[in-house]
Every structure is written in structure tokens, then in C-alpha cells.
């Protein structure tokens, strides 16, 4: 783990990646903040959040995930979470010991790729290889002009920034030139713990599925109708691709464990027993990890966690090594 030297360690051996994607079963994660109610007023009580996060770590959840929301857009209707993800990940790394910590996702076109390469590798080291680097193009149109990025070119900028980061992680004192700048005679440190921080593409990123298969270590998407999701996963699995597949799911967990499933935006209002059945069906079609989002729930998050830990998580608990 020498931060000044290039690593040959494979991404798949990192503790965060192997905890979330053990390869033989589905695991569960949670989107932050751990809260329910008003998406425009997410919980910002840090001591409460850390207490809840430490609880889910001890219970056996695989990961917690942060969204990157550069600007609050009142027309979007969802703040996501309030804190800068890079700063917050450093805090979370010091507050946890085994939980994987992921971004879902950093808006790569809006950040300088050299800064982002340094930040990702730093978090990688500071968390002992527990970081999962989810990246995306973003979907809030008000952000692009604010950061001087042409929204119509964000697909190209996204690819270019990922290429710059890849070069920064895997070379030493080698020049990098791209449309936004050039680096000559310098070097980005630290170098990652493995050959790179695990790179997860989140959403379409305005790229083809073939591009995702080639460039990502894993792919993350959102909840779709089950048959539609099955078709989407089949596209990811083409050409013998065995890299992991993850998805997010909004959850309003019913107090009655046997309550049937009803659709909500990007997820379900459902009892715990039926939720297990849905998750098993997703696992059978090739989903390796599900990120549960509780913000659209109608019950106190503490009660929801009680039910998940008692009735759902035992079916999908990570195995400690």
C-alpha cells in the first residue's frame, strides 16, 4: 500500500469490492442519509447518522452509498444528501472499520479529473481499500452552466475525464494531454491501493452498454419493472461479461411483514416477507447488490432498520473474514 508506487493488485481483491461483490450471493447496501420523509430536507444530524451507520455495519449490511449533489436545485424535488461526498467519505472512513463506502455517483464531468483522481486514490488509502468509486454524467441541467460544462458534450467529457484519471493512476511522471489541459513533468499521488479504485458506472452515463462492459469494474442502475430489468441485465452479460451488476431500489417498508408489493417511484411499498421474495428474484436474474433507499418511506427509519435487520438481512448478510 505504498502511495508513491504503482500497484499490481487486482481491484477484485480489495476488501470493499469483495464485501459488496463476493461472487456467490447477493448483498445489500443502503443509500445515505438513513432517513425517511421529505427528500428536500434530508437528515443532517451527523451524530445520529454515524450511530445508524455503525449499527448497519455491525448488522452485516455490505455498504453505504453517497450521492454527489453539487447544487441544490429547487425544481428537482430531491436534495439527495447535503454533504460533499469527498469530505464525508473521509469522516465515514474514520467512523467505520469494515463497511464498504461507495459513491452513487460522483458527477465526473463537473470535476477536474486530476483533482478527482487524487481524491479517489486518497479515499482508497484512507479507508484501507473499502472505497467503491461510482461515477456518472449527472442529470440536473442547472449544474452544467454553473460549472462551465456544455451539457450536450457531457458524454464526451465523461469519457475523457475517466481516461485522464486512468492514466493518472497507472503511470508515473508521464505527460497527460486532454481537451481541458495538459500535465507535463508532474505526477498525481497517491497511487491507488490496487491498479485503480474500483470503478462503477452508474446509470447510462450516455454511453453504450458495450462501453460499460469494457471500462467499468461493475455497473449500477435503477429499479425497473422486473422483466425490463431482466432484459437490461442480459445486455450487461453479453459477450460473456461476468463483472458485477448492482441496482438501487426505493423502499417504503410496510409494518406488516406480509403486506403485498405496490409500486412507488423507482421501487416498492412492501412488507419484509414479500421484499425477500423480490430480492431473491432479482438475485436469480443476475443482480449482485441492491442499494436500498429509505427516503421515500413513511415510517421512522429506526423502525425500518429494525425490521430489515430482523426479517430481511439474515438472508443476505455478508460473511466476515
PDB file of C-alpha atoms in Angstrom:
ATOM      1  CA  UNK A   1       0.000   0.000   0.000  1.00  0.00           C
ATOM      2  CA  UNK A   2       2.842   2.364  -0.875  1.00  0.00           C
ATOM      3  CA  UNK A   3       1.102   5.547  -2.089  1.00  0.00           C
ATOM      4  CA  UNK A   4       4.128   6.508  -4.212  1.00  0.00           C
ATOM      5  CA  UNK A   5       4.325   3.296  -6.249  1.00  0.00           C
ATOM      6  CA  UNK A   6       2.137   1.757  -8.917  1.00  0.00           C
ATOM      7  CA  UNK A   7       0.138  -1.233  -7.734  1.00  0.00           C
ATOM      8  CA  UNK A   8      -0.468  -4.530  -9.498  1.00  0.00           C
ATOM      9  CA  UNK A   9      -3.160  -5.642  -7.027  1.00  0.00           C
ATOM     10  CA  UNK A  10      -6.431  -6.512  -8.805  1.00  0.00           C
ATOM     11  CA  UNK A  11      -9.495  -4.456  -7.973  1.00  0.00           C
ATOM     12  CA  UNK A  12     -11.455  -7.607  -7.126  1.00  0.00           C
ATOM     13  CA  UNK A  13      -9.203  -8.379  -4.150  1.00  0.00           C
ATOM     14  CA  UNK A  14      -9.915  -5.104  -2.344  1.00  0.00           C
ATOM     15  CA  UNK A  15     -11.934  -5.500   0.879  1.00  0.00           C
ATOM     16  CA  UNK A  16     -14.684  -3.107  -0.202  1.00  0.00           C
ATOM     17  CA  UNK A  17     -15.192  -4.758  -3.578  1.00  0.00           C
ATOM     18  CA  UNK A  18     -15.125  -8.303  -2.210  1.00  0.00           C
ATOM     19  CA  UNK A  19     -17.540  -7.388   0.605  1.00  0.00           C
ATOM     20  CA  UNK A  20     -20.094  -5.950  -1.806  1.00  0.00           C
ATOM     21  CA  UNK A  21     -19.480  -8.451  -4.599  1.00  0.00           C
ATOM     22  CA  UNK A  22     -18.480 -11.783  -3.014  1.00  0.00           C
ATOM     23  CA  UNK A  23     -19.437 -13.591  -6.209  1.00  0.00           C
ATOM     24  CA  UNK A  24     -21.705 -16.265  -4.792  1.00  0.00           C
ATOM     25  CA  UNK A  25     -24.649 -14.354  -3.358  1.00  0.00           C
ATOM     26  CA  UNK A  26     -26.476 -11.021  -3.344  1.00  0.00           C
ATOM     27  CA  UNK A  27     -25.572  -8.404  -0.764  1.00  0.00           C
ATOM     28  CA  UNK A  28     -27.484  -5.353   0.468  1.00  0.00           C
ATOM     29  CA  UNK A  29     -26.443  -1.745   0.921  1.00  0.00           C
ATOM     30  CA  UNK A  30     -28.160   1.453   1.997  1.00  0.00           C
ATOM     31  CA  UNK A  31     -28.285   4.921   0.464  1.00  0.00           C
ATOM     32  CA  UNK A  32     -27.390   7.837   2.734  1.00  0.00           C
ATOM     33  CA  UNK A  33     -28.696   9.597   4.635  1.00  0.00           C
ATOM     34  CA  UNK A  34     -30.507   6.947   6.633  1.00  0.00           C
ATOM     35  CA  UNK A  35     -33.743   8.849   6.834  1.00  0.00           C
ATOM     36  CA  UNK A  36     -37.336   8.862   5.633  1.00  0.00           C
ATOM     37  CA  UNK A  37     -39.856  11.542   4.863  1.00  0.00           C
ATOM     38  CA  UNK A  38     -39.070  14.727   2.949  1.00  0.00           C
ATOM     39  CA  UNK A  39     -36.430  14.315   0.185  1.00  0.00           C
ATOM     40  CA  UNK A  40     -35.990  18.092   0.218  1.00  0.00           C
ATOM     41  CA  UNK A  41     -34.976  18.082   3.895  1.00  0.00           C
ATOM     42  CA  UNK A  42     -32.577  15.155   4.358  1.00  0.00           C
ATOM     43  CA  UNK A  43     -31.297  14.444   7.848  1.00  0.00           C
ATOM     44  CA  UNK A  44     -28.100  16.380   8.630  1.00  0.00           C
ATOM     45  CA  UNK A  45     -27.711  15.216  12.243  1.00  0.00           C
ATOM     46  CA  UNK A  46     -24.211  13.754  11.933  1.00  0.00           C
ATOM     47  CA  UNK A  47     -24.062  12.007  15.353  1.00  0.00           C
ATOM     48  CA  UNK A  48     -27.404  10.327  14.585  1.00  0.00           C
ATOM     49  CA  UNK A  49     -26.288   9.281  11.119  1.00  0.00           C
ATOM     50  CA  UNK A  50     -22.977   7.871  12.339  1.00  0.00           C
ATOM     51  CA  UNK A  51     -24.768   5.909  15.058  1.00  0.00           C
ATOM     52  CA  UNK A  52     -27.158   4.431  12.485  1.00  0.00           C
ATOM     53  CA  UNK A  53     -24.336   3.692  10.035  1.00  0.00           C
ATOM     54  CA  UNK A  54     -22.320   1.903  12.711  1.00  0.00           C
ATOM     55  CA  UNK A  55     -25.411  -0.097  13.537  1.00  0.00           C
ATOM     56  CA  UNK A  56     -25.924  -1.262   9.944  1.00  0.00           C
ATOM     57  CA  UNK A  57     -22.219  -2.112   9.696  1.00  0.00           C
ATOM     58  CA  UNK A  58     -22.458  -4.315  12.799  1.00  0.00           C
ATOM     59  CA  UNK A  59     -25.660  -5.915  11.494  1.00  0.00           C
ATOM     60  CA  UNK A  60     -23.992  -7.081   8.282  1.00  0.00           C
ATOM     61  CA  UNK A  61     -25.005  -4.692   5.528  1.00  0.00           C
ATOM     62  CA  UNK A  62     -22.323  -4.637   2.855  1.00  0.00           C
ATOM     63  CA  UNK A  63     -22.089  -0.916   2.064  1.00  0.00           C
ATOM     64  CA  UNK A  64     -23.463   2.579   2.375  1.00  0.00           C
ATOM     65  CA  UNK A  65     -23.648   4.844  -0.666  1.00  0.00           C
ATOM     66  CA  UNK A  66     -23.411   8.612  -1.153  1.00  0.00           C
ATOM     67  CA  UNK A  67     -24.855  10.712  -3.923  1.00  0.00           C
ATOM     68  CA  UNK A  68     -22.990  13.703  -5.307  1.00  0.00           C
ATOM     69  CA  UNK A  69     -25.331  16.710  -5.485  1.00  0.00           C
ATOM     70  CA  UNK A  70     -23.169  19.716  -6.450  1.00  0.00           C
ATOM     71  CA  UNK A  71     -26.052  22.225  -6.318  1.00  0.00           C
ATOM     72  CA  UNK A  72     -29.450  22.329  -4.679  1.00  0.00           C
ATOM     73  CA  UNK A  73     -31.972  22.588  -7.488  1.00  0.00           C
ATOM     74  CA  UNK A  74     -35.424  23.601  -6.176  1.00  0.00           C
ATOM     75  CA  UNK A  75     -37.056  22.364  -9.382  1.00  0.00           C
ATOM     76  CA  UNK A  76     -35.662  18.840  -8.979  1.00  0.00           C
ATOM     77  CA  UNK A  77     -37.524  17.982  -5.783  1.00  0.00           C
ATOM     78  CA  UNK A  78     -34.773  15.914  -4.180  1.00  0.00           C
ATOM     79  CA  UNK A  79     -31.700  17.273  -2.422  1.00  0.00           C
ATOM     80  CA  UNK A  80     -30.247  13.770  -2.128  1.00  0.00           C
ATOM     81  CA  UNK A  81     -27.811  14.326   0.704  1.00  0.00           C
ATOM     82  CA  UNK A  82     -26.289  17.568   1.894  1.00  0.00           C
ATOM     83  CA  UNK A  83     -22.586  16.898   2.344  1.00  0.00           C
ATOM     84  CA  UNK A  84     -19.763  16.957  -0.176  1.00  0.00           C
ATOM     85  CA  UNK A  85     -19.085  13.260  -0.768  1.00  0.00           C
ATOM     86  CA  UNK A  86     -15.284  13.514  -0.671  1.00  0.00           C
ATOM     87  CA  UNK A  87     -15.284  15.236   2.727  1.00  0.00           C
ATOM     88  CA  UNK A  88     -17.981  12.960   4.092  1.00  0.00           C
ATOM     89  CA  UNK A  89     -16.224   9.792   2.934  1.00  0.00           C
ATOM     90  CA  UNK A  90     -13.158  10.764   4.932  1.00  0.00           C
ATOM     91  CA  UNK A  91     -15.334  11.168   8.016  1.00  0.00           C
ATOM     92  CA  UNK A  92     -17.132   7.886   7.374  1.00  0.00           C
ATOM     93  CA  UNK A  93     -13.850   6.070   6.847  1.00  0.00           C
ATOM     94  CA  UNK A  94     -12.708   7.094  10.314  1.00  0.00           C
ATOM     95  CA  UNK A  95     -16.096   6.165  11.842  1.00  0.00           C
ATOM     96  CA  UNK A  96     -16.321   2.635  10.417  1.00  0.00           C
ATOM     97  CA  UNK A  97     -13.974  -0.325  10.096  1.00  0.00           C
ATOM     98  CA  UNK A  98     -15.325  -2.899   7.627  1.00  0.00           C
ATOM     99  CA  UNK A  99     -18.263  -1.323   5.796  1.00  0.00           C
ATOM    100  CA  UNK A 100     -17.717  -0.596   2.106  1.00  0.00           C
ATOM    101  CA  UNK A 101     -18.156   3.083   1.247  1.00  0.00           C
ATOM    102  CA  UNK A 102     -19.369   3.975  -2.224  1.00  0.00           C
ATOM    103  CA  UNK A 103     -20.385   6.932  -4.342  1.00  0.00           C
ATOM    104  CA  UNK A 104     -23.522   6.545  -6.436  1.00  0.00           C
ATOM    105  CA  UNK A 105     -22.349   8.637  -8.080  1.00  0.00           C
ATOM    106  CA  UNK A 106     -19.774  11.415  -8.439  1.00  0.00           C
ATOM    107  CA  UNK A 107     -20.682  13.695 -11.354  1.00  0.00           C
ATOM    108  CA  UNK A 108     -17.407  13.289 -13.229  1.00  0.00           C
ATOM    109  CA  UNK A 109     -17.860  15.948 -15.971  1.00  0.00           C
ATOM    110  CA  UNK A 110     -18.211  18.704 -13.347  1.00  0.00           C
ATOM    111  CA  UNK A 111     -14.927  17.962 -11.537  1.00  0.00           C
ATOM    112  CA  UNK A 112     -11.343  18.386 -12.648  1.00  0.00           C
ATOM    113  CA  UNK A 113     -10.061  14.900 -13.494  1.00  0.00           C
ATOM    114  CA  UNK A 114      -6.684  15.345 -11.776  1.00  0.00           C
ATOM    115  CA  UNK A 115      -8.320  16.521  -8.554  1.00  0.00           C
ATOM    116  CA  UNK A 116     -10.787  13.650  -8.804  1.00  0.00           C
ATOM    117  CA  UNK A 117      -8.028  11.087  -9.403  1.00  0.00           C
ATOM    118  CA  UNK A 118      -6.162  12.342  -6.319  1.00  0.00           C
ATOM    119  CA  UNK A 119      -9.314  12.427  -4.181  1.00  0.00           C
ATOM    120  CA  UNK A 120     -10.401   8.904  -5.165  1.00  0.00           C
ATOM    121  CA  UNK A 121      -6.963   7.418  -4.540  1.00  0.00           C
ATOM    122  CA  UNK A 122      -6.727   9.256  -1.213  1.00  0.00           C
ATOM    123  CA  UNK A 123     -10.072   7.875  -0.012  1.00  0.00           C
ATOM    124  CA  UNK A 124      -8.961   4.468  -1.279  1.00  0.00           C
ATOM    125  CA  UNK A 125      -5.949   4.556   1.059  1.00  0.00           C
ATOM    126  CA  UNK A 126      -7.648   6.265   3.993  1.00  0.00           C
ATOM    127  CA  UNK A 127     -10.365   3.591   4.075  1.00  0.00           C
ATOM    128  CA  UNK A 128      -7.970   0.672   3.602  1.00  0.00           C
ATOM    129  CA  UNK A 129      -9.381  -0.277   0.221  1.00  0.00           C
ATOM    130  CA  UNK A 130     -13.046  -0.057   1.236  1.00  0.00           C
ATOM    131  CA  UNK A 131     -13.940   2.633  -1.315  1.00  0.00           C
ATOM    132  CA  UNK A 132     -16.084   1.976  -4.410  1.00  0.00           C
ATOM    133  CA  UNK A 133     -15.855   4.806  -6.929  1.00  0.00           C
ATOM    134  CA  UNK A 134     -19.207   5.210  -8.658  1.00  0.00           C
ATOM    135  CA  UNK A 135     -19.225   7.807 -11.434  1.00  0.00           C
ATOM    136  CA  UNK A 136     -21.925   9.272 -13.672  1.00  0.00           C
ATOM    137  CA  UNK A 137     -22.649  12.158 -16.022  1.00  0.00           C
ATOM    138  CA  UNK A 138     -25.312  13.729 -13.784  1.00  0.00           C
ATOM    139  CA  UNK A 139     -28.884  14.646 -14.598  1.00  0.00           C
ATOM    140  CA  UNK A 140     -29.525  18.133 -13.167  1.00  0.00           C
ATOM    141  CA  UNK A 141     -29.424  20.512 -16.103  1.00  0.00           C
ATOM    142  CA  UNK A 142     -28.888  23.625 -13.941  1.00  0.00           C
ATOM    143  CA  UNK A 143     -25.474  22.355 -12.833  1.00  0.00           C
ATOM    144  CA  UNK A 144     -23.687  22.321 -16.199  1.00  0.00           C
ATOM    145  CA  UNK A 145     -23.766  26.064 -16.977  1.00  0.00           C
ATOM    146  CA  UNK A 146     -22.847  26.799 -13.356  1.00  0.00           C
ATOM    147  CA  UNK A 147     -19.634  24.796 -13.784  1.00  0.00           C
ATOM    148  CA  UNK A 148     -18.965  25.896 -17.343  1.00  0.00           C
ATOM    149  CA  UNK A 149     -19.670  22.498 -18.921  1.00  0.00           C
ATOM    150  CA  UNK A 150     -21.650  22.097 -22.133  1.00  0.00           C
ATOM    151  CA  UNK A 151     -24.437  19.686 -21.174  1.00  0.00           C
ATOM    152  CA  UNK A 152     -24.603  18.458 -24.764  1.00  0.00           C
ATOM    153  CA  UNK A 153     -20.970  17.358 -24.612  1.00  0.00           C
ATOM    154  CA  UNK A 154     -21.060  15.766 -21.179  1.00  0.00           C
ATOM    155  CA  UNK A 155     -20.865  12.244 -22.617  1.00  0.00           C
ATOM    156  CA  UNK A 156     -17.553  13.103 -24.313  1.00  0.00           C
ATOM    157  CA  UNK A 157     -16.255  14.962 -21.246  1.00  0.00           C
ATOM    158  CA  UNK A 158     -17.171  11.984 -19.078  1.00  0.00           C
ATOM    159  CA  UNK A 159     -15.159   9.569 -21.210  1.00  0.00           C
ATOM    160  CA  UNK A 160     -12.241  11.952 -21.419  1.00  0.00           C
ATOM    161  CA  UNK A 161     -12.121  12.579 -17.649  1.00  0.00           C
ATOM    162  CA  UNK A 162     -12.173   8.848 -16.937  1.00  0.00           C
ATOM    163  CA  UNK A 163      -9.302   8.365 -19.371  1.00  0.00           C
ATOM    164  CA  UNK A 164      -7.283  11.110 -17.649  1.00  0.00           C
ATOM    165  CA  UNK A 165      -7.906   9.519 -14.244  1.00  0.00           C
ATOM    166  CA  UNK A 166      -6.921   6.095 -15.530  1.00  0.00           C
ATOM    167  CA  UNK A 167      -3.637   7.486 -16.836  1.00  0.00           C
ATOM    168  CA  UNK A 168      -3.005   9.338 -13.566  1.00  0.00           C
ATOM    169  CA  UNK A 169      -3.494   6.133 -11.543  1.00  0.00           C
ATOM    170  CA  UNK A 170      -1.424   3.843 -13.756  1.00  0.00           C
ATOM    171  CA  UNK A 171       1.566   5.928 -14.873  1.00  0.00           C
ATOM    172  CA  UNK A 172       4.337   7.905 -13.199  1.00  0.00           C
ATOM    173  CA  UNK A 173       5.760  11.182 -14.491  1.00  0.00           C
ATOM    174  CA  UNK A 174       4.202  10.623 -17.889  1.00  0.00           C
ATOM    175  CA  UNK A 175       2.547  13.518 -19.661  1.00  0.00           C
ATOM    176  CA  UNK A 176      -1.227  13.620 -19.987  1.00  0.00           C
ATOM    177  CA  UNK A 177      -2.946  15.799 -22.551  1.00  0.00           C
ATOM    178  CA  UNK A 178      -6.706  16.293 -22.952  1.00  0.00           C
ATOM    179  CA  UNK A 179      -9.061  18.974 -24.203  1.00  0.00           C
ATOM    180  CA  UNK A 180      -9.205  20.673 -20.802  1.00  0.00           C
ATOM    181  CA  UNK A 181      -5.471  20.851 -20.091  1.00  0.00           C
ATOM    182  CA  UNK A 182      -2.150  19.093 -20.054  1.00  0.00           C
ATOM    183  CA  UNK A 183       0.153  17.787 -17.349  1.00  0.00           C
ATOM    184  CA  UNK A 184       3.845  17.620 -18.124  1.00  0.00           C
ATOM    185  CA  UNK A 185       6.619  16.957 -15.626  1.00  0.00           C
ATOM    186  CA  UNK A 186       4.208  16.317 -12.765  1.00  0.00           C
ATOM    187  CA  UNK A 187       2.632  13.245 -11.223  1.00  0.00           C
ATOM    188  CA  UNK A 188      -0.585  12.585  -9.329  1.00  0.00           C
ATOM    189  CA  UNK A 189      -0.109  10.955  -5.930  1.00  0.00           C
ATOM    190  CA  UNK A 190      -1.192   8.914  -4.082  1.00  0.00           C
ATOM    191  CA  UNK A 191      -1.387   5.975  -6.427  1.00  0.00           C
ATOM    192  CA  UNK A 192      -4.335   3.682  -5.657  1.00  0.00           C
ATOM    193  CA  UNK A 193      -4.188   0.636  -3.379  1.00  0.00           C
ATOM    194  CA  UNK A 194      -4.973  -1.588  -6.387  1.00  0.00           C
ATOM    195  CA  UNK A 195      -4.461  -0.871 -10.069  1.00  0.00           C
ATOM    196  CA  UNK A 196      -7.219   1.699  -9.631  1.00  0.00           C
ATOM    197  CA  UNK A 197     -10.053   2.394  -7.211  1.00  0.00           C
ATOM    198  CA  UNK A 198     -12.943   0.084  -8.167  1.00  0.00           C
ATOM    199  CA  UNK A 199     -14.734   1.971 -10.943  1.00  0.00           C
ATOM    200  CA  UNK A 200     -18.526   1.625 -11.099  1.00  0.00           C
ATOM    201  CA  UNK A 201     -20.524   3.297 -13.842  1.00  0.00           C
ATOM    202  CA  UNK A 202     -23.892   4.459 -12.513  1.00  0.00           C
ATOM    203  CA  UNK A 203     -26.795   4.838 -14.926  1.00  0.00           C
ATOM    204  CA  UNK A 204     -26.317   5.082 -18.655  1.00  0.00           C
ATOM    205  CA  UNK A 205     -23.623   7.801 -18.462  1.00  0.00           C
ATOM    206  CA  UNK A 206     -24.800   8.419 -22.053  1.00  0.00           C
ATOM    207  CA  UNK A 207     -22.591   5.527 -23.181  1.00  0.00           C
ATOM    208  CA  UNK A 208     -23.293   2.256 -24.939  1.00  0.00           C
ATOM    209  CA  UNK A 209     -23.571  -0.955 -22.955  1.00  0.00           C
ATOM    210  CA  UNK A 210     -20.509  -2.226 -24.803  1.00  0.00           C
ATOM    211  CA  UNK A 211     -18.562   0.761 -23.452  1.00  0.00           C
ATOM    212  CA  UNK A 212     -19.708  -0.036 -19.887  1.00  0.00           C
ATOM    213  CA  UNK A 213     -18.696  -3.669 -20.253  1.00  0.00           C
ATOM    214  CA  UNK A 214     -15.218  -2.646 -21.382  1.00  0.00           C
ATOM    215  CA  UNK A 215     -14.457   0.175 -18.954  1.00  0.00           C
ATOM    216  CA  UNK A 216     -16.321  -0.498 -15.696  1.00  0.00           C
ATOM    217  CA  UNK A 217     -15.435  -2.927 -12.898  1.00  0.00           C
ATOM    218  CA  UNK A 218     -19.154  -3.094 -12.092  1.00  0.00           C
ATOM    219  CA  UNK A 219     -22.328  -1.397 -13.280  1.00  0.00           C
ATOM    220  CA  UNK A 220     -25.138   0.188 -11.255  1.00  0.00           C
ATOM    221  CA  UNK A 221     -28.597   1.103 -12.465  1.00  0.00           C
ATOM    222  CA  UNK A 222     -32.001   1.931 -11.017  1.00  0.00           C
ATOM    223  CA  UNK A 223     -35.136  -0.109 -10.345  1.00  0.00           C
ATOM    224  CA  UNK A 224     -37.147  -1.097 -13.406  1.00  0.00           C
ATOM    225  CA  UNK A 225     -40.093  -3.485 -13.863  1.00  0.00           C
ATOM    226  CA  UNK A 226     -38.696  -6.968 -13.303  1.00  0.00           C
ATOM    227  CA  UNK A 227     -38.941  -8.169 -16.886  1.00  0.00           C
ATOM    228  CA  UNK A 228     -37.448  -4.916 -18.190  1.00  0.00           C
ATOM    229  CA  UNK A 229     -34.598  -5.267 -15.723  1.00  0.00           C
ATOM    230  CA  UNK A 230     -34.036  -8.838 -16.832  1.00  0.00           C
ATOM    231  CA  UNK A 231     -33.562  -7.623 -20.424  1.00  0.00           C
ATOM    232  CA  UNK A 232     -31.210  -4.849 -19.274  1.00  0.00           C
ATOM    233  CA  UNK A 233     -29.077  -7.304 -17.284  1.00  0.00           C
ATOM    234  CA  UNK A 234     -28.898  -9.572 -20.323  1.00  0.00           C
ATOM    235  CA  UNK A 235     -27.311  -6.674 -22.211  1.00  0.00           C
ATOM    236  CA  UNK A 236     -24.726  -6.262 -19.449  1.00  0.00           C
ATOM    237  CA  UNK A 237     -23.975 -10.012 -19.529  1.00  0.00           C
ATOM    238  CA  UNK A 238     -23.416 -10.156 -23.291  1.00  0.00           C
ATOM    239  CA  UNK A 239     -20.071 -11.368 -24.623  1.00  0.00           C
ATOM    240  CA  UNK A 240     -19.519 -13.480 -21.506  1.00  0.00           C
ATOM    241  CA  UNK A 241     -19.270 -10.490 -19.161  1.00  0.00           C
ATOM    242  CA  UNK A 242     -19.151 -11.685 -15.529  1.00  0.00           C
ATOM    243  CA  UNK A 243     -18.468  -8.334 -13.871  1.00  0.00           C
ATOM    244  CA  UNK A 244     -20.901  -7.489 -11.038  1.00  0.00           C
ATOM    245  CA  UNK A 245     -24.251  -5.788 -11.547  1.00  0.00           C
ATOM    246  CA  UNK A 246     -25.917  -3.627  -8.893  1.00  0.00           C
ATOM    247  CA  UNK A 247     -29.110  -1.610  -8.695  1.00  0.00           C
ATOM    248  CA  UNK A 248     -30.825   0.904  -6.450  1.00  0.00           C
ATOM    249  CA  UNK A 249     -34.332   0.405  -5.106  1.00  0.00           C
ATOM    250  CA  UNK A 250     -36.562   2.865  -3.251  1.00  0.00           C
ATOM    251  CA  UNK A 251     -38.237   1.178  -0.312  1.00  0.00           C
ATOM    252  CA  UNK A 252     -41.228   2.048   1.825  1.00  0.00           C
ATOM    253  CA  UNK A 253     -41.207  -0.957   4.151  1.00  0.00           C
ATOM    254  CA  UNK A 254     -44.693  -1.799   5.419  1.00  0.00           C
ATOM    255  CA  UNK A 255     -45.119  -2.517   9.122  1.00  0.00           C
ATOM    256  CA  UNK A 256     -46.962  -5.712   8.187  1.00  0.00           C
ATOM    257  CA  UNK A 257     -44.255  -8.158   7.120  1.00  0.00           C
ATOM    258  CA  UNK A 258     -46.742  -9.966   4.862  1.00  0.00           C
ATOM    259  CA  UNK A 259     -48.041  -6.868   3.037  1.00  0.00           C
ATOM    260  CA  UNK A 260     -48.085  -7.303  -0.770  1.00  0.00           C
ATOM    261  CA  UNK A 261     -45.933  -5.176  -3.053  1.00  0.00           C
ATOM    262  CA  UNK A 262     -47.162  -1.932  -4.536  1.00  0.00           C
ATOM    263  CA  UNK A 263     -45.090   0.237  -6.863  1.00  0.00           C
ATOM    264  CA  UNK A 264     -43.614   3.577  -5.793  1.00  0.00           C
ATOM    265  CA  UNK A 265     -41.156   5.719  -7.757  1.00  0.00           C
ATOM    266  CA  UNK A 266     -38.138   3.515  -8.518  1.00  0.00           C
ATOM    267  CA  UNK A 267     -39.180   0.884  -6.012  1.00  0.00           C
ATOM    268  CA  UNK A 268     -41.778  -0.730  -3.802  1.00  0.00           C
ATOM    269  CA  UNK A 269     -44.018  -0.285  -0.810  1.00  0.00           C
ATOM    270  CA  UNK A 270     -43.929  -3.792   0.540  1.00  0.00           C
ATOM    271  CA  UNK A 271     -43.734  -5.999   3.624  1.00  0.00           C
ATOM    272  CA  UNK A 272     -40.494  -7.677   4.611  1.00  0.00           C
ATOM    273  CA  UNK A 273     -41.514 -11.197   3.540  1.00  0.00           C
ATOM    274  CA  UNK A 274     -42.505 -10.133   0.043  1.00  0.00           C
ATOM    275  CA  UNK A 275     -39.377  -7.962  -0.169  1.00  0.00           C
ATOM    276  CA  UNK A 276     -37.233 -11.050   0.374  1.00  0.00           C
ATOM    277  CA  UNK A 277     -39.083 -12.743  -2.498  1.00  0.00           C
ATOM    278  CA  UNK A 278     -38.441  -9.750  -4.795  1.00  0.00           C
ATOM    279  CA  UNK A 279     -34.765  -9.708  -3.861  1.00  0.00           C
ATOM    280  CA  UNK A 280     -34.446 -13.440  -4.487  1.00  0.00           C
ATOM    281  CA  UNK A 281     -35.993 -12.980  -7.920  1.00  0.00           C
ATOM    282  CA  UNK A 282     -33.512 -10.202  -8.680  1.00  0.00           C
ATOM    283  CA  UNK A 283     -30.662 -12.368  -7.463  1.00  0.00           C
ATOM    284  CA  UNK A 284     -31.772 -15.191  -9.752  1.00  0.00           C
ATOM    285  CA  UNK A 285     -31.721 -12.871 -12.776  1.00  0.00           C
ATOM    286  CA  UNK A 286     -28.169 -11.734 -12.022  1.00  0.00           C
ATOM    287  CA  UNK A 287     -28.272  -8.799  -9.582  1.00  0.00           C
ATOM    288  CA  UNK A 288     -25.280  -8.938  -7.228  1.00  0.00           C
ATOM    289  CA  UNK A 289     -26.019  -5.988  -4.937  1.00  0.00           C
ATOM    290  CA  UNK A 290     -29.085  -3.891  -4.133  1.00  0.00           C
ATOM    291  CA  UNK A 291     -28.871  -0.365  -2.691  1.00  0.00           C
ATOM    292  CA  UNK A 292     -31.990   0.271  -0.622  1.00  0.00           C
ATOM    293  CA  UNK A 293     -33.107   3.896  -0.445  1.00  0.00           C
ATOM    294  CA  UNK A 294     -35.337   4.683   2.522  1.00  0.00           C
ATOM    295  CA  UNK A 295     -36.025   8.383   1.908  1.00  0.00           C
ATOM    296  CA  UNK A 296     -39.460   7.753   0.348  1.00  0.00           C
ATOM    297  CA  UNK A 297     -40.552   5.715   3.346  1.00  0.00           C
ATOM    298  CA  UNK A 298     -43.426   6.649   5.616  1.00  0.00           C
ATOM    299  CA  UNK A 299     -42.138   5.096   8.855  1.00  0.00           C
ATOM    300  CA  UNK A 300     -39.303   6.177  11.183  1.00  0.00           C
ATOM    301  CA  UNK A 301     -36.020   4.903   9.791  1.00  0.00           C
ATOM    302  CA  UNK A 302     -35.107   3.291  13.111  1.00  0.00           C
ATOM    303  CA  UNK A 303     -38.215   1.080  12.881  1.00  0.00           C
ATOM    304  CA  UNK A 304     -37.466   0.211   9.261  1.00  0.00           C
ATOM    305  CA  UNK A 305     -33.908  -0.795  10.153  1.00  0.00           C
ATOM    306  CA  UNK A 306     -35.264  -2.968  12.990  1.00  0.00           C
ATOM    307  CA  UNK A 307     -37.440  -4.850  10.507  1.00  0.00           C
ATOM    308  CA  UNK A 308     -34.757  -5.111   7.828  1.00  0.00           C
ATOM    309  CA  UNK A 309     -32.181  -6.422  10.281  1.00  0.00           C
ATOM    310  CA  UNK A 310     -34.608  -8.961  11.750  1.00  0.00           C
ATOM    311  CA  UNK A 311     -36.564 -10.140   8.702  1.00  0.00           C
ATOM    312  CA  UNK A 312     -34.527  -9.393   5.555  1.00  0.00           C
ATOM    313  CA  UNK A 313     -30.814  -9.049   6.217  1.00  0.00           C
ATOM    314  CA  UNK A 314     -30.270 -12.605   7.570  1.00  0.00           C
ATOM    315  CA  UNK A 315     -30.973 -13.827   4.026  1.00  0.00           C
ATOM    316  CA  UNK A 316     -28.202 -11.625   2.583  1.00  0.00           C
ATOM    317  CA  UNK A 317     -25.685 -10.948   5.364  1.00  0.00           C
ATOM    318  CA  UNK A 318     -22.022 -10.609   4.401  1.00  0.00           C
ATOM    319  CA  UNK A 319     -19.554 -13.144   5.713  1.00  0.00           C
ATOM    320  CA  UNK A 320     -16.781 -11.566   7.746  1.00  0.00           C
ATOM    321  CA  UNK A 321     -13.240 -12.755   7.036  1.00  0.00           C
TER     322      UNK A 321
END
